Amino acid sequence: MEFLLDPANWVGLLTLIVLEIVLGIDNLVFIAILAEKLPIYQRDKARLLGIGFTLFIRLILLSLISWMVSLRSILISNQYLILSGRDLILLFGGFFLLFKATIELHERLENHPEESTNNKNGANFWIVVIQIVLLDAIFSLDAVITAVGMVNNLVIMMTAVIIATGLMLLMSKSLTRFVNLHQTVVVLCLSFLLMIGLSLVSEALGFKIPKGYLYAAIGFSIVIELFNQIARRNFLRHQSRRPMRQRAAEAILRLIVREQKNNAIKISKEKKDKKIYYKSMSETESFKDEERYMINGVLTLAARSIRSIMTPRREISWVDVDQDMNNIRLQLLDTPHSLFPVCKNELDEIIGIVRAKELLVAIDRKIDVTAFASKTPPIIIPDTLDPINLLGVLRRAKGSLVIVTNEFGVIQGLITPVDMLEAIAGEFPDEDETPEVIVEENSWLVKGGTDLHSLQQLLNTKELIQKKNTYASLAGLLIAQKGQLPLTGETIYIAPLHFHIVEASQYRINLVRVTKDKEINEYN
């Protein structure tokens, strides 16, 4: 043990340990990639066997130092090639690396579906282990030659190899887990293996590539990938702060939009090439317009406000108990609604919610309307209620309507199950209603009170609704853009849409004509 007292031996030992670890990193990477093909419960076993064989092979090669030296003697010499035993091993190993890394890259870049790991059998396991052993032998050759060239003491060389292998064993599980979780790193590592394989082949053929060039290229790629991983981690951290519902909705909407664009391309090809099968594909494989509208409506429901769903106050038909009974009867018969709020003098003094036919029967029987209406008190919700929670309220209402009030108790509107259905599937006009949107040849004629979410879906744009919107209708959007109530004849531009005020009073916007930019119209 006198050699341990020599500081030079300690320096040589530490240096050799570092070099052995550096030279073994590529071995670890390939072991991680090969082990990924096995079932989870076999990966650790294959990894331990692989590294164990690494230690075993290196110790045997170190014991055969005289044989290692003889590997440099010429075995093949002709006018084309001069190859030693070492060159033949490097040539074989380089081609094996090139072949294996190319196959692995092909599988990952082609994105073939992987077979279930439950179907992996023992033969697969040993095939993977054999591949690991072959790579160990190739990679160990450089490591052993490095050790022989640096240190003359066999004990120091073996000690360095054992310590380095132990450290690699500790690092291997973390490296394997990291590689399995980051497929971009797998592709990068396979690219490194291609580079190493090429360098082995060129070195065997007498064209030695300086290791510094390889390490510089690998180091630069690792730095770039490190930046990518940091950016990805920051992105995922940012995404995790957003509600899961919002992230899922955006992902599905992106898929729908992408599919819609693909269908538009198919249709344009159909018009150009006169091929009918494009149309049949789009009809059978794609979402219909109604389906896209409903999916969009469901996914954006949580982002809407109650005011964008409700029937506004000015459109509510209500019964005043202080009116003459004959007038109430005529009102019930002339209006197509089946439910009515019953109030005293004004809408905010609501007594109850009644069905038209039941109230008609009560009037015929001379029953007091106030007493009759008070038996079914209204369900009142604030205008700040989450639309998702509104579904539960409507279920409890059992087919009736709910009243929407603001913080001061002033009635803002009412909501029926039909209103909720319209928020998802589009408008269902009553008999006494005209459509909210009339489609013209190159424009849309839109009521000022039209729901902004529905209009945005119809116009296929994302420019109308912003995160900090405090308005729910087209009129609210235009007033916010103008800063005041626009006058009849004015035009407001929100790229790529032009909003021409067709009809407006001094109190509200009644009718708006919407057109798109010329190039947008031609595209559509």
XYZ file of C-alpha atoms in Angstrom:
524
model
C 0.000 0.000 0.000
C 3.044 2.257 -0.259
C 1.752 3.663 -3.560
C -1.033 5.465 -1.644
C 1.582 7.656 0.051
C 2.698 9.105 -3.255
C 0.727 12.342 -4.049
C 1.288 11.745 -7.760
C -0.656 8.497 -7.498
C -3.573 10.307 -5.821
C -3.616 12.905 -8.578
C -3.503 10.167 -11.193
C -6.315 8.282 -9.429
C -8.623 11.324 -9.225
C -7.890 12.328 -12.815
C -8.515 8.825 -14.044
C -11.826 8.598 -12.123
C -13.050 11.800 -13.792
C -11.979 10.609 -17.239
C -13.597 7.198 -16.730
C -16.888 8.873 -15.768
C -16.744 11.226 -18.769
C -15.951 8.339 -21.127
C -18.785 6.307 -19.580
C -21.528 8.931 -20.015
C -22.255 7.863 -23.599
C -22.487 4.289 -22.351
C -25.043 5.339 -19.729
C -27.094 7.212 -22.315
C -27.308 4.194 -24.585
C -28.172 1.906 -21.674
C -31.027 4.299 -20.757
C -32.361 4.286 -24.333
C -32.181 0.488 -24.652
C -33.694 -0.102 -21.199
C -36.710 2.035 -22.159
C -37.831 -0.760 -24.512
C -38.338 -3.125 -21.575
C -41.242 -3.289 -19.114
C -40.792 -0.984 -16.145
C -40.135 -3.838 -13.716
C -37.218 -5.095 -15.893
C -35.506 -1.772 -16.593
C -33.569 -1.538 -13.332
C -32.397 -5.125 -13.712
C -31.143 -4.505 -17.269
C -29.466 -1.286 -16.193
C -27.652 -2.970 -13.278
C -26.582 -5.888 -15.460
C -25.319 -3.528 -18.136
C -23.219 -1.487 -15.742
C -22.063 -4.667 -14.002
C -20.832 -6.027 -17.312
C -19.125 -2.688 -17.908
C -17.103 -3.116 -14.718
C -16.403 -6.776 -15.440
C -15.236 -6.134 -19.021
C -13.021 -3.203 -18.050
C -11.341 -5.129 -15.260
C -10.660 -8.060 -17.601
C -9.238 -5.725 -20.244
C -7.057 -4.029 -17.642
C -5.746 -7.424 -16.586
C -4.798 -8.122 -20.187
C -2.608 -5.070 -20.612
C -0.106 -6.924 -22.776
C -2.929 -8.053 -25.051
C -4.269 -4.486 -25.233
C -0.874 -3.284 -26.406
C -0.786 -5.969 -29.087
C -4.091 -4.691 -30.487
C -2.129 -1.919 -32.166
C -0.189 -4.378 -34.310
C -1.206 -4.419 -37.987
C -3.557 -7.223 -39.009
C -4.728 -5.993 -42.447
C -2.440 -4.113 -44.783
C -3.024 -3.418 -48.467
C -3.128 -0.507 -50.896
C -6.529 0.539 -49.551
C -6.531 -0.184 -45.809
C -4.135 -0.546 -42.916
C -6.028 -1.914 -39.917
C -4.923 -3.120 -36.501
C -6.961 -5.233 -34.087
C -8.029 -2.058 -32.287
C -9.076 -0.499 -35.582
C -11.241 -3.508 -36.425
C -13.004 -3.280 -33.054
C -13.539 0.455 -33.499
C -14.799 -0.068 -37.070
C -17.272 -2.715 -35.975
C -18.391 -0.639 -33.005
C -18.775 2.516 -35.105
C -20.963 0.793 -37.692
C -22.986 -0.840 -34.923
C -23.558 2.581 -33.308
C -24.536 4.148 -36.630
C -26.963 1.330 -37.389
C -28.542 1.189 -33.938
C -28.854 4.974 -33.496
C -30.393 5.315 -36.984
C -32.995 2.626 -36.236
C -33.859 4.260 -32.902
C -34.164 7.702 -34.500
C -36.393 6.288 -37.223
C -38.765 4.727 -34.677
C -39.080 7.952 -32.722
C -39.346 10.372 -35.626
C -41.890 8.195 -37.451
C -43.856 8.118 -34.180
C -44.931 4.505 -34.508
C -47.259 3.382 -31.690
C -45.355 1.433 -29.105
C -46.393 -2.087 -28.211
C -47.715 -2.712 -24.736
C -44.855 -3.381 -22.356
C -46.909 -6.191 -20.850
C -46.218 -8.240 -23.982
C -42.433 -8.067 -23.575
C -40.985 -11.504 -22.927
C -37.684 -12.888 -21.644
C -36.107 -13.026 -25.134
C -36.489 -9.271 -25.496
C -34.812 -8.725 -22.155
C -31.725 -10.744 -23.038
C -31.517 -9.209 -26.513
C -31.360 -5.802 -24.854
C -28.752 -7.022 -22.357
C -26.616 -8.471 -25.180
C -26.772 -5.147 -27.017
C -25.685 -3.373 -23.843
C -22.750 -5.779 -23.434
C -21.614 -5.190 -27.033
C -21.698 -1.447 -26.514
C -19.885 -1.853 -23.175
C -17.051 -3.656 -24.911
C -16.740 -0.935 -27.544
C -16.891 1.972 -25.106
C -14.653 0.206 -22.591
C -11.890 -0.047 -25.155
C -11.278 3.717 -25.187
C -11.610 3.945 -21.411
C -9.082 1.153 -20.812
C -6.611 2.526 -23.353
C -6.904 5.919 -21.632
C -6.220 4.311 -18.260
C -3.192 2.398 -19.584
C -1.803 5.542 -21.149
C -2.159 7.642 -17.999
C -1.154 5.353 -15.152
C 1.317 2.483 -14.981
C 0.039 0.984 -11.715
C -2.558 -1.755 -12.295
C -4.053 -1.350 -8.777
C -4.659 2.374 -9.336
C -6.251 1.679 -12.713
C -8.589 -0.957 -11.264
C -9.434 1.247 -8.265
C -10.312 4.136 -10.564
C -12.490 1.907 -12.759
C -14.339 0.460 -9.728
C -14.990 3.905 -8.190
C -16.045 5.398 -11.528
C -18.409 2.479 -12.210
C -19.943 2.859 -8.729
C -20.571 6.560 -9.364
C -22.062 5.729 -12.763
C -24.344 3.237 -11.035
C -25.631 5.993 -8.736
C -26.136 8.355 -11.660
C -27.738 5.820 -13.983
C -31.208 5.687 -12.452
C -31.624 9.469 -12.441
C -30.264 9.700 -15.979
C -32.568 6.906 -17.168
C -35.603 8.553 -15.569
C -34.686 11.921 -17.087
C -34.182 10.452 -20.571
C -37.490 8.558 -20.408
C -39.390 11.712 -19.444
C -37.833 13.923 -22.130
C -38.061 12.452 -25.619
C -36.234 15.441 -27.126
C -33.251 14.481 -24.980
C -33.463 10.931 -26.360
C -33.274 12.256 -29.922
C -30.357 14.509 -28.947
C -28.509 11.601 -27.319
C -29.080 9.422 -30.380
C -27.604 12.215 -32.478
C -24.564 12.161 -30.204
C -24.268 8.427 -30.727
C -24.352 8.951 -34.493
C -21.549 11.461 -34.094
C -19.535 9.097 -31.889
C -20.137 6.211 -34.302
C -18.884 8.330 -37.195
C -15.790 9.317 -35.210
C -15.050 5.635 -34.400
C -15.337 4.649 -38.063
C -13.157 7.542 -39.228
C -10.549 6.827 -36.538
C -10.408 3.150 -37.552
C -9.839 4.193 -41.161
C -7.027 6.562 -40.212
C -8.931 9.866 -40.256
C -8.884 10.822 -36.608
C -11.282 13.566 -35.576
C -9.922 15.564 -32.600
C -11.966 14.766 -29.495
C -12.095 18.471 -28.683
C -14.210 19.102 -31.783
C -16.675 16.391 -30.786
C -16.884 17.584 -27.183
C -17.372 21.201 -28.327
C -20.259 20.219 -30.622
C -21.826 18.001 -27.963
C -21.379 20.677 -25.298
C -22.987 23.343 -27.491
C -25.958 21.056 -28.218
C -26.349 20.296 -24.511
C -26.407 24.010 -23.663
C -29.107 24.639 -26.294
C -31.142 21.692 -25.012
C -30.702 23.009 -21.468
C -32.217 26.319 -22.557
C -35.084 24.424 -24.204
C -35.731 22.410 -21.049
C -35.709 25.591 -18.916
C -38.156 27.241 -21.331
C -40.388 24.150 -21.293
C -40.304 23.990 -17.507
C -41.256 27.673 -17.238
C -44.057 27.138 -19.754
C -45.440 24.166 -17.807
C -45.171 26.146 -14.569
C -47.139 28.973 -16.157
C -49.705 26.524 -17.547
C -50.144 24.861 -14.152
C -51.320 28.175 -12.698
C -54.191 28.290 -15.195
C -57.413 26.356 -14.525
C -57.450 22.833 -15.943
C -60.827 23.535 -17.550
C -59.434 26.496 -19.474
C -56.373 24.571 -20.674
C -58.465 21.603 -21.829
C -60.949 23.883 -23.605
C -58.203 25.733 -25.457
C -56.571 22.472 -26.552
C -59.851 21.098 -27.963
C -60.659 24.382 -29.685
C -57.212 24.393 -31.311
C -57.904 20.915 -32.680
C -61.261 22.035 -34.090
C -59.755 25.127 -35.715
C -56.912 23.072 -37.206
C -59.394 20.545 -38.575
C -61.500 23.360 -40.009
C -58.472 24.793 -41.828
C -57.572 21.355 -43.185
C -61.098 20.960 -44.526
C -60.864 24.379 -46.179
C -57.671 23.247 -47.918
C -59.354 20.028 -49.041
C -62.320 21.951 -50.440
C -60.030 24.335 -52.317
C -58.225 21.334 -53.819
C -61.572 19.882 -54.779
C -62.488 23.040 -56.659
C -59.105 23.117 -58.364
C -58.719 19.436 -59.263
C -62.421 18.538 -59.637
C -62.040 15.540 -57.338
C -65.203 14.537 -55.524
C -63.599 12.289 -52.907
C -62.243 15.281 -50.980
C -65.798 16.379 -50.325
C -66.901 12.921 -49.219
C -63.958 12.734 -46.816
C -64.773 16.101 -45.267
C -68.424 15.158 -44.893
C -67.761 11.834 -43.166
C -64.633 12.580 -41.124
C -64.975 16.196 -40.022
C -67.138 18.048 -37.525
C -70.313 19.603 -38.883
C -70.783 23.341 -38.379
C -73.487 22.694 -35.780
C -71.207 20.305 -33.901
C -68.356 22.797 -33.891
C -70.720 25.498 -32.638
C -72.026 23.344 -29.788
C -68.553 22.121 -28.757
C -67.337 25.699 -28.755
C -70.394 26.756 -26.752
C -69.836 24.090 -24.100
C -66.107 24.784 -23.760
C -66.527 28.551 -23.495
C -69.533 28.424 -21.154
C -67.403 28.876 -18.035
C -65.803 32.016 -19.510
C -69.149 33.704 -20.120
C -71.135 35.962 -17.837
C -74.711 35.528 -16.706
C -75.612 38.732 -18.564
C -74.537 37.185 -21.868
C -77.014 34.303 -21.336
C -80.059 35.988 -19.809
C -83.018 37.619 -21.515
C -82.438 41.330 -20.760
C -84.830 43.356 -18.644
C -86.337 45.347 -21.509
C -87.462 42.127 -23.257
C -89.207 40.614 -20.207
C -92.977 40.167 -20.444
C -94.478 40.474 -16.977
C -97.932 40.669 -15.395
C -99.000 43.637 -13.262
C -101.515 42.511 -10.613
C -102.951 46.037 -10.442
C -104.200 45.777 -14.033
C -107.721 44.840 -14.940
C -108.256 41.069 -15.142
C -109.440 41.326 -18.765
C -106.240 43.126 -19.726
C -104.160 40.433 -17.993
C -106.154 37.758 -19.875
C -105.508 39.463 -23.221
C -101.797 39.821 -22.418
C -101.503 36.116 -21.608
C -103.316 35.107 -24.788
C -101.351 37.465 -27.064
C -97.880 36.484 -25.814
C -96.315 33.111 -26.758
C -94.464 32.742 -23.437
C -95.571 29.999 -21.066
C -94.095 31.539 -17.890
C -94.612 35.039 -16.522
C -93.232 37.000 -13.567
C -96.129 38.468 -11.588
C -95.297 41.895 -10.141
C -96.952 44.829 -8.403
C -96.735 48.160 -10.321
C -93.131 47.558 -11.481
C -90.884 44.673 -12.443
C -88.633 45.009 -9.381
C -91.637 44.342 -7.089
C -91.903 40.711 -8.122
C -94.385 38.451 -6.321
C -93.922 35.086 -8.013
C -93.572 33.100 -11.219
C -96.693 31.542 -12.754
C -97.571 29.497 -15.824
C -99.846 31.241 -18.304
C -102.472 28.479 -18.506
C -102.634 28.134 -14.699
C -103.057 31.888 -14.293
C -105.860 31.894 -16.902
C -107.661 29.182 -14.930
C -107.197 31.172 -11.712
C -108.644 34.305 -13.351
C -111.672 32.345 -14.614
C -112.231 31.025 -11.102
C -111.992 34.536 -9.639
C -108.928 33.574 -7.554
C -106.878 36.485 -6.241
C -103.862 36.793 -8.586
C -101.531 38.103 -5.870
C -102.296 35.205 -3.535
C -102.031 32.724 -6.409
C -98.615 34.043 -7.590
C -97.156 34.196 -4.085
C -97.429 30.383 -3.857
C -94.488 30.072 -6.335
C -91.900 32.643 -5.240
C -89.147 33.464 -7.734
C -85.673 31.950 -7.654
C -83.272 34.894 -7.646
C -79.585 34.726 -8.562
C -76.898 37.454 -8.689
C -75.515 38.562 -12.056
C -72.054 37.481 -10.854
C -72.971 33.787 -10.615
C -70.718 31.340 -12.493
C -72.640 29.966 -15.530
C -71.512 26.438 -14.607
C -73.293 26.787 -11.251
C -76.328 28.126 -13.107
C -77.001 24.620 -14.435
C -77.670 23.340 -10.907
C -79.979 26.280 -10.190
C -82.025 25.580 -13.338
C -82.345 21.923 -12.334
C -83.740 22.957 -8.954
C -86.154 25.332 -10.719
C -87.805 22.270 -12.349
C -88.544 23.890 -15.696
C -89.299 27.335 -14.305
C -87.247 30.481 -14.861
C -84.804 32.276 -12.580
C -84.530 36.012 -12.000
C -81.169 37.807 -12.310
C -80.510 40.840 -10.096
C -77.531 43.113 -9.553
C -75.939 44.095 -6.244
C -78.643 46.728 -5.635
C -81.490 44.248 -6.042
C -82.563 45.643 -9.407
C -83.775 42.975 -11.825
C -81.436 42.707 -14.816
C -83.099 39.877 -16.695
C -84.306 36.307 -16.477
C -82.977 32.921 -17.567
C -84.868 29.858 -18.725
C -83.540 26.427 -19.709
C -84.005 27.529 -23.331
C -81.645 30.467 -22.736
C -78.989 28.044 -21.497
C -79.553 25.807 -24.523
C -79.217 28.823 -26.830
C -75.901 29.701 -25.177
C -74.598 26.280 -26.223
C -76.392 25.438 -29.468
C -77.353 28.834 -30.875
C -80.514 30.885 -31.115
C -84.071 29.464 -31.037
C -86.306 32.456 -31.833
C -89.802 32.665 -30.326
C -92.808 33.246 -32.557
C -92.776 36.961 -31.816
C -89.013 37.344 -32.302
C -86.962 38.138 -35.369
C -83.559 36.425 -35.681
C -80.663 38.077 -33.887
C -78.480 37.751 -37.001
C -79.605 37.870 -40.636
C -77.014 36.555 -43.085
C -76.783 38.649 -46.246
C -74.656 38.122 -49.373
C -71.410 39.680 -48.113
C -72.417 40.871 -44.654
C -74.431 40.173 -41.518
C -77.311 42.291 -40.173
C -77.070 42.039 -36.394
C -79.190 43.328 -33.524
C -77.363 45.494 -31.010
C -78.351 43.224 -28.140
C -76.879 40.112 -29.784
C -74.758 37.975 -27.472
C -71.073 38.626 -28.165
C -70.006 34.987 -27.701
C -72.548 33.737 -30.237
C -71.588 36.453 -32.715
C -67.887 35.681 -32.348
C -68.496 32.009 -33.129
C -70.659 32.884 -36.116
C -68.065 35.265 -37.569
C -65.217 32.824 -36.816
C -62.998 35.415 -35.139
C -61.292 35.942 -31.784
C -61.172 39.727 -31.840
C -64.501 40.540 -30.166
C -64.034 39.158 -26.658
C -61.128 40.233 -24.488
C -60.293 38.998 -20.974
C -61.307 42.250 -19.274
C -64.655 42.655 -21.037
C -67.397 44.165 -18.897
C -70.018 43.980 -21.637
C -71.967 41.015 -23.024
C -73.572 42.339 -26.238
C -72.486 43.791 -29.559
C -73.842 47.180 -28.512
C -71.675 47.093 -25.377
C -68.590 46.332 -27.483
C -69.237 49.189 -29.920
C -69.980 51.704 -27.155
C -66.743 50.689 -25.406
C -64.772 51.107 -28.649
C -66.327 54.506 -29.431
C -66.251 55.794 -25.865
C -69.842 56.962 -26.282
C -73.058 55.872 -27.973
C -72.372 55.878 -31.747
C -74.826 57.565 -34.115
C -76.669 56.106 -37.068
C -74.385 55.970 -40.122
C -71.124 55.722 -38.191
C -68.694 52.858 -38.842
C -66.430 51.297 -36.218
C -63.489 49.137 -37.304
C -62.212 46.196 -35.221
C -59.821 44.298 -37.473
C -60.829 42.520 -39.620
C -64.485 43.596 -39.109
C -66.371 46.770 -40.028
C -69.455 47.636 -37.923
C -71.816 50.054 -39.675
C -74.550 51.470 -37.411
C -77.802 51.002 -39.365
C -80.251 52.043 -36.658
C -79.659 53.674 -33.279
C -81.642 55.864 -30.902
C -80.367 58.259 -28.285
C -80.515 55.394 -25.789
C -79.282 52.266 -27.554
C -77.969 50.620 -30.734
C -80.709 48.686 -32.503
C -79.199 47.348 -35.729
C -75.640 46.928 -37.069
C -74.333 45.696 -40.427
C -71.083 43.714 -40.099
C -68.666 43.185 -42.998
C -65.184 41.707 -43.215
C -62.095 43.034 -44.951
C -62.055 42.290 -48.643
C -59.211 39.795 -48.544
C -60.812 37.996 -45.608
C -64.105 37.703 -47.507
C -62.327 36.259 -50.535
C -60.618 33.661 -48.359
C -63.876 32.586 -46.786
